[in-house]
C-alpha cells in the first residue's frame, strides 16, 4: 500500500525547489542589473532576463523537469514592470 503522506511531501519539496530556483534567478537578475550600472534600461532588462532565464534553465536541466519554466513566464513580466516603475523611470 502506498504511503498516504508521499504526495504532500513531494509537492512540498517541488514547491520548495521551484521557490529556490526563482529566488536564485531573482538574485542573478539583481546582480546583472547592478553590474550594468547606468546602461540603457532596455539593455539592462534584456540582459537580466536572459541571465534569470538561464538560471531557471539550469534548474530545469538539473531536475529534468521543464515545469520550472511554467510560472517564470508569468512572474518575469511583473518583475520587469516593477523594475521600470521603481528604477528606470
CSV table of N, CA and C in Angstrom, one decimal:
chain,number,residue,atom,x,y,z
A,1,UNK,N,0.8,-1.2,0.0
A,1,UNK,CA,0.0,0.0,0.0
A,1,UNK,C,0.9,1.2,0.0
A,2,UNK,N,0.5,2.2,-0.8
A,2,UNK,CA,1.3,3.4,-0.9
A,2,UNK,C,1.2,4.3,0.3
A,3,UNK,N,2.2,5.0,0.6
A,3,UNK,CA,2.2,6.0,1.7
A,3,UNK,C,1.3,7.2,1.4
A,4,UNK,N,0.3,7.4,2.3
A,4,UNK,CA,-0.6,8.5,2.0
A,4,UNK,C,0.0,9.9,2.2
A,5,UNK,N,1.2,9.9,2.8
A,5,UNK,CA,1.9,11.2,3.0
A,5,UNK,C,2.9,11.5,1.9
A,6,UNK,N,3.1,10.6,1.0
A,6,UNK,CA,4.1,10.7,0.0
A,6,UNK,C,3.8,11.9,-1.0
A,7,UNK,N,2.5,12.0,-1.4
A,7,UNK,CA,2.2,13.1,-2.3
A,7,UNK,C,2.4,14.5,-1.7
A,8,UNK,N,1.8,14.8,-0.5
A,8,UNK,CA,2.1,16.1,0.1
A,8,UNK,C,3.5,16.4,0.3
A,9,UNK,N,4.3,15.4,0.7
A,9,UNK,CA,5.8,15.6,0.9
A,9,UNK,C,6.4,16.0,-0.5
A,10,UNK,N,6.1,15.2,-1.5
A,10,UNK,CA,6.6,15.5,-2.8
A,10,UNK,C,6.2,16.9,-3.4
A,11,UNK,N,5.0,17.3,-3.1
A,11,UNK,CA,4.5,18.6,-3.5
A,11,UNK,C,5.2,19.7,-2.8
A,12,UNK,N,5.4,19.5,-1.5
A,12,UNK,CA,6.1,20.5,-0.7
A,12,UNK,C,7.6,20.6,-1.2
A,13,UNK,N,8.2,19.5,-1.4
A,13,UNK,CA,9.6,19.5,-2.0
A,13,UNK,C,9.6,20.2,-3.3
A,14,UNK,N,8.7,19.9,-4.2
A,14,UNK,CA,8.6,20.5,-5.5
A,14,UNK,C,8.4,22.0,-5.4
A,15,UNK,N,7.5,22.5,-4.5
A,15,UNK,CA,7.3,23.9,-4.3
A,15,UNK,C,8.6,24.6,-3.8
A,16,UNK,N,9.2,23.9,-2.8
A,16,UNK,CA,10.5,24.5,-2.3
A,16,UNK,C,11.5,24.6,-3.3
A,17,UNK,N,11.7,23.6,-4.2
A,17,UNK,CA,12.7,23.7,-5.2
A,17,UNK,C,12.4,24.8,-6.2
A,18,UNK,N,11.1,24.9,-6.6
A,18,UNK,CA,10.7,25.9,-7.5
A,18,UNK,C,10.9,27.3,-6.9
A,19,UNK,N,10.6,27.5,-5.7
A,19,UNK,CA,10.8,28.8,-5.0
A,19,UNK,C,12.3,29.1,-4.9
A,20,UNK,N,13.1,28.1,-4.6
A,20,UNK,CA,14.5,28.3,-4.6
A,20,UNK,C,15.0,28.7,-5.9
A,21,UNK,N,14.6,28.1,-7.0
A,21,UNK,CA,15.0,28.4,-8.3
A,21,UNK,C,14.7,29.9,-8.6
A,22,UNK,N,13.5,30.3,-8.3
A,22,UNK,CA,13.1,31.7,-8.5
A,22,UNK,C,13.8,32.7,-7.7
A,23,UNK,N,14.1,32.4,-6.5
A,23,UNK,CA,14.9,33.3,-5.6
A,23,UNK,C,16.3,33.4,-6.2
A,24,UNK,N,16.9,32.3,-6.6
A,24,UNK,CA,18.2,32.4,-7.3
A,24,UNK,C,18.2,33.1,-8.6
A,25,UNK,N,17.2,32.9,-9.4
A,25,UNK,CA,17.0,33.7,-10.6
A,25,UNK,C,16.9,35.1,-10.4
A,26,UNK,N,16.1,35.5,-9.3
A,26,UNK,CA,16.0,36.9,-9.0
A,26,UNK,C,17.3,37.5,-8.5
A,27,UNK,N,18.1,36.8,-7.7
A,27,UNK,CA,19.4,37.2,-7.3
A,27,UNK,C,20.3,37.4,-8.5
A,28,UNK,N,20.3,36.5,-9.4
A,28,UNK,CA,21.1,36.6,-10.6
A,28,UNK,C,20.7,37.9,-11.4
A,29,UNK,N,19.5,38.1,-11.5
A,29,UNK,CA,19.0,39.3,-12.3
A,29,UNK,C,19.4,40.6,-11.6
A,30,UNK,N,19.3,40.6,-10.2
A,30,UNK,CA,19.7,41.8,-9.5
A,30,UNK,C,21.2,42.1,-9.6
A,31,UNK,N,22.0,41.0,-9.6
A,31,UNK,CA,23.4,41.2,-9.8
A,31,UNK,C,23.7,41.8,-11.1
A,32,UNK,N,23.0,41.3,-12.1
A,32,UNK,CA,23.2,41.8,-13.5
A,32,UNK,C,22.8,43.3,-13.6
A,33,UNK,N,21.7,43.6,-13.0
A,33,UNK,CA,21.2,45.0,-13.0
A,33,UNK,C,22.3,45.9,-12.4
A,34,UNK,N,22.8,45.5,-11.2
A,34,UNK,CA,23.7,46.4,-10.6
A,34,UNK,C,25.1,46.4,-11.3
A,35,UNK,N,25.4,45.3,-12.0
A,35,UNK,CA,26.7,45.3,-12.7
A,35,UNK,C,26.7,46.1,-14.0
A,36,UNK,N,25.5,46.3,-14.5
A,36,UNK,CA,25.4,47.1,-15.8
A,36,UNK,C,25.3,48.6,-15.5
A,37,UNK,N,25.1,49.0,-14.3
A,37,UNK,CA,25.1,50.4,-13.9
A,37,UNK,C,24.2,51.3,-14.6
A,38,UNK,N,24.7,52.3,-15.4
A,38,UNK,CA,23.9,53.3,-16.0
A,38,UNK,C,23.6,53.1,-17.5
A,39,UNK,N,23.7,51.8,-17.9
A,39,UNK,CA,23.4,51.5,-19.3
A,39,UNK,C,21.9,51.7,-19.5
A,40,UNK,N,21.5,51.6,-20.8
A,40,UNK,CA,20.1,51.9,-21.2
A,40,UNK,C,19.2,50.8,-20.5
A,41,UNK,N,18.1,51.3,-20.0
A,41,UNK,CA,17.2,50.3,-19.2
A,41,UNK,C,16.7,49.1,-20.0
A,42,UNK,N,16.6,49.3,-21.3
A,42,UNK,CA,16.1,48.1,-22.1
A,42,UNK,C,17.3,47.1,-22.2
A,43,UNK,N,18.5,47.5,-22.3
A,43,UNK,CA,19.7,46.6,-22.3
A,43,UNK,C,19.8,45.9,-20.9
A,44,UNK,N,19.6,46.7,-19.9
A,44,UNK,CA,19.6,46.1,-18.5
A,44,UNK,C,18.6,45.0,-18.4
A,45,UNK,N,17.3,45.3,-18.7
A,45,UNK,CA,16.2,44.4,-18.6
A,45,UNK,C,16.5,43.1,-19.4
A,46,UNK,N,16.9,43.3,-20.7
A,46,UNK,CA,17.1,42.2,-21.6
A,46,UNK,C,18.2,41.3,-21.0
A,47,UNK,N,19.3,41.9,-20.6
A,47,UNK,CA,20.4,41.1,-20.0
A,47,UNK,C,20.0,40.4,-18.7
A,48,UNK,N,19.3,41.1,-17.9
A,48,UNK,CA,18.9,40.5,-16.6
A,48,UNK,C,17.9,39.3,-16.8
A,49,UNK,N,17.0,39.5,-17.8
A,49,UNK,CA,16.0,38.5,-18.1
A,49,UNK,C,16.7,37.3,-18.7
A,50,UNK,N,17.6,37.5,-19.5
A,50,UNK,CA,18.4,36.3,-20.1
A,50,UNK,C,19.1,35.6,-19.0
A,51,UNK,N,19.8,36.3,-18.1
A,51,UNK,CA,20.5,35.7,-17.0
A,51,UNK,C,19.6,34.9,-16.1
A,52,UNK,N,18.4,35.5,-15.8
A,52,UNK,CA,17.4,34.8,-14.9
A,52,UNK,C,16.9,33.6,-15.6
A,53,UNK,N,16.6,33.7,-16.9
A,53,UNK,CA,16.1,32.5,-17.7
A,53,UNK,C,17.1,31.4,-17.7
A,54,UNK,N,18.4,31.7,-17.8
A,54,UNK,CA,19.4,30.7,-17.8
A,54,UNK,C,19.5,30.0,-16.4
A,55,UNK,N,19.3,30.8,-15.4
A,55,UNK,CA,19.3,30.2,-14.0
A,55,UNK,C,18.1,29.2,-13.9
A,56,UNK,N,17.0,29.6,-14.4
A,56,UNK,CA,15.8,28.6,-14.4
A,56,UNK,C,16.1,27.4,-15.3
A,57,UNK,N,16.8,27.7,-16.4
A,57,UNK,CA,17.2,26.6,-17.3
A,57,UNK,C,18.1,25.6,-16.6
A,58,UNK,N,19.0,26.1,-15.8
A,58,UNK,CA,19.9,25.2,-15.1
A,58,UNK,C,19.1,24.3,-14.1
A,59,UNK,N,18.2,24.9,-13.4
A,59,UNK,CA,17.3,24.1,-12.5
A,59,UNK,C,16.5,23.0,-13.3
A,60,UNK,N,16.0,23.5,-14.4
A,60,UNK,CA,15.2,22.5,-15.2
A,60,UNK,C,16.0,21.4,-15.7
A,61,UNK,N,17.2,21.6,-16.1
A,61,UNK,CA,18.1,20.6,-16.6
A,61,UNK,C,18.6,19.7,-15.4
A,62,UNK,N,18.9,20.3,-14.3
A,62,UNK,CA,19.4,19.5,-13.1
A,62,UNK,C,18.3,18.5,-12.7
A,63,UNK,N,17.0,18.9,-12.7
A,63,UNK,CA,16.0,18.1,-12.2
A,63,UNK,C,15.2,17.4,-13.3
A,64,UNK,N,15.6,17.6,-14.5
A,64,UNK,CA,15.0,17.0,-15.7
A,64,UNK,C,13.5,17.3,-15.7
A,65,UNK,N,13.1,18.6,-15.5
A,65,UNK,CA,11.7,19.0,-15.3
A,65,UNK,C,11.5,20.4,-15.9
A,66,UNK,N,11.0,20.4,-17.1
A,66,UNK,CA,10.7,21.7,-17.7
A,66,UNK,C,9.6,22.5,-17.1
A,67,UNK,N,9.0,22.0,-16.1
A,67,UNK,CA,7.9,22.7,-15.4
A,67,UNK,C,8.5,23.9,-14.6
A,68,UNK,N,9.7,24.0,-14.4
A,68,UNK,CA,10.3,25.2,-13.8
A,68,UNK,C,10.0,26.4,-14.6
A,69,UNK,N,9.9,26.3,-15.9
A,69,UNK,CA,9.6,27.5,-16.7
A,69,UNK,C,8.1,27.9,-16.6
A,70,UNK,N,7.2,27.1,-16.2
A,70,UNK,CA,5.8,27.3,-16.3
A,70,UNK,C,5.4,28.7,-15.7
A,71,UNK,N,5.8,28.9,-14.5
A,71,UNK,CA,5.4,30.1,-13.8
A,71,UNK,C,6.4,31.3,-14.1
A,72,UNK,N,7.6,31.0,-14.6
A,72,UNK,CA,8.5,32.0,-14.9
A,72,UNK,C,7.9,33.0,-15.9
A,73,UNK,N,7.2,32.6,-16.9
A,73,UNK,CA,6.7,33.5,-17.9
A,73,UNK,C,5.6,34.3,-17.4
A,74,UNK,N,5.0,34.0,-16.2
A,74,UNK,CA,4.0,34.8,-15.6
A,74,UNK,C,4.7,35.8,-14.6
A,75,UNK,N,5.7,35.3,-14.0
A,75,UNK,CA,6.4,36.1,-12.9
A,75,UNK,C,7.3,37.2,-13.5
A,76,UNK,N,8.1,36.8,-14.5
A,76,UNK,CA,9.1,37.7,-15.1
A,76,UNK,C,8.5,39.1,-15.6
A,77,UNK,N,7.4,39.1,-16.3
A,77,UNK,CA,6.9,40.4,-16.7
A,77,UNK,C,6.5,41.3,-15.5
A,78,UNK,N,6.1,40.7,-14.4
A,78,UNK,CA,5.7,41.5,-13.2
A,78,UNK,C,7.0,42.1,-12.6
A,79,UNK,N,8.1,41.4,-12.5
A,79,UNK,CA,9.3,41.9,-12.0
A,79,UNK,C,9.9,43.0,-12.9
A,80,UNK,N,9.8,42.8,-14.2
A,80,UNK,CA,10.3,43.8,-15.2
A,80,UNK,C,9.5,45.1,-15.1
A,81,UNK,N,8.1,44.9,-14.9
A,81,UNK,CA,7.3,46.1,-14.8
A,81,UNK,C,7.6,46.8,-13.5
A,82,UNK,N,7.9,46.1,-12.4
A,82,UNK,CA,8.3,46.7,-11.1
A,82,UNK,C,9.6,47.4,-11.3
A,83,UNK,N,10.6,46.8,-12.0
A,83,UNK,CA,11.9,47.5,-12.3
A,83,UNK,C,11.6,48.8,-13.0
A,84,UNK,N,10.8,48.8,-14.0
A,84,UNK,CA,10.6,50.0,-14.8
A,84,UNK,C,9.9,51.1,-13.9
A,85,UNK,N,9.0,50.6,-13.1
A,85,UNK,CA,8.2,51.6,-12.2
A,85,UNK,C,9.1,52.2,-11.2
A,86,UNK,N,10.0,51.4,-10.5
A,86,UNK,CA,10.7,51.9,-9.4
A,86,UNK,C,12.1,52.5,-9.8
A,87,UNK,N,12.8,51.9,-10.8
A,87,UNK,CA,14.1,52.2,-11.0
A,87,UNK,C,14.3,53.0,-12.3
A,88,UNK,N,13.7,52.6,-13.4
A,88,UNK,CA,14.0,53.1,-14.7
A,88,UNK,C,13.2,54.4,-15.0
A,89,UNK,N,12.3,54.8,-14.2
A,89,UNK,CA,11.5,56.0,-14.5
A,89,UNK,C,12.2,57.3,-14.3
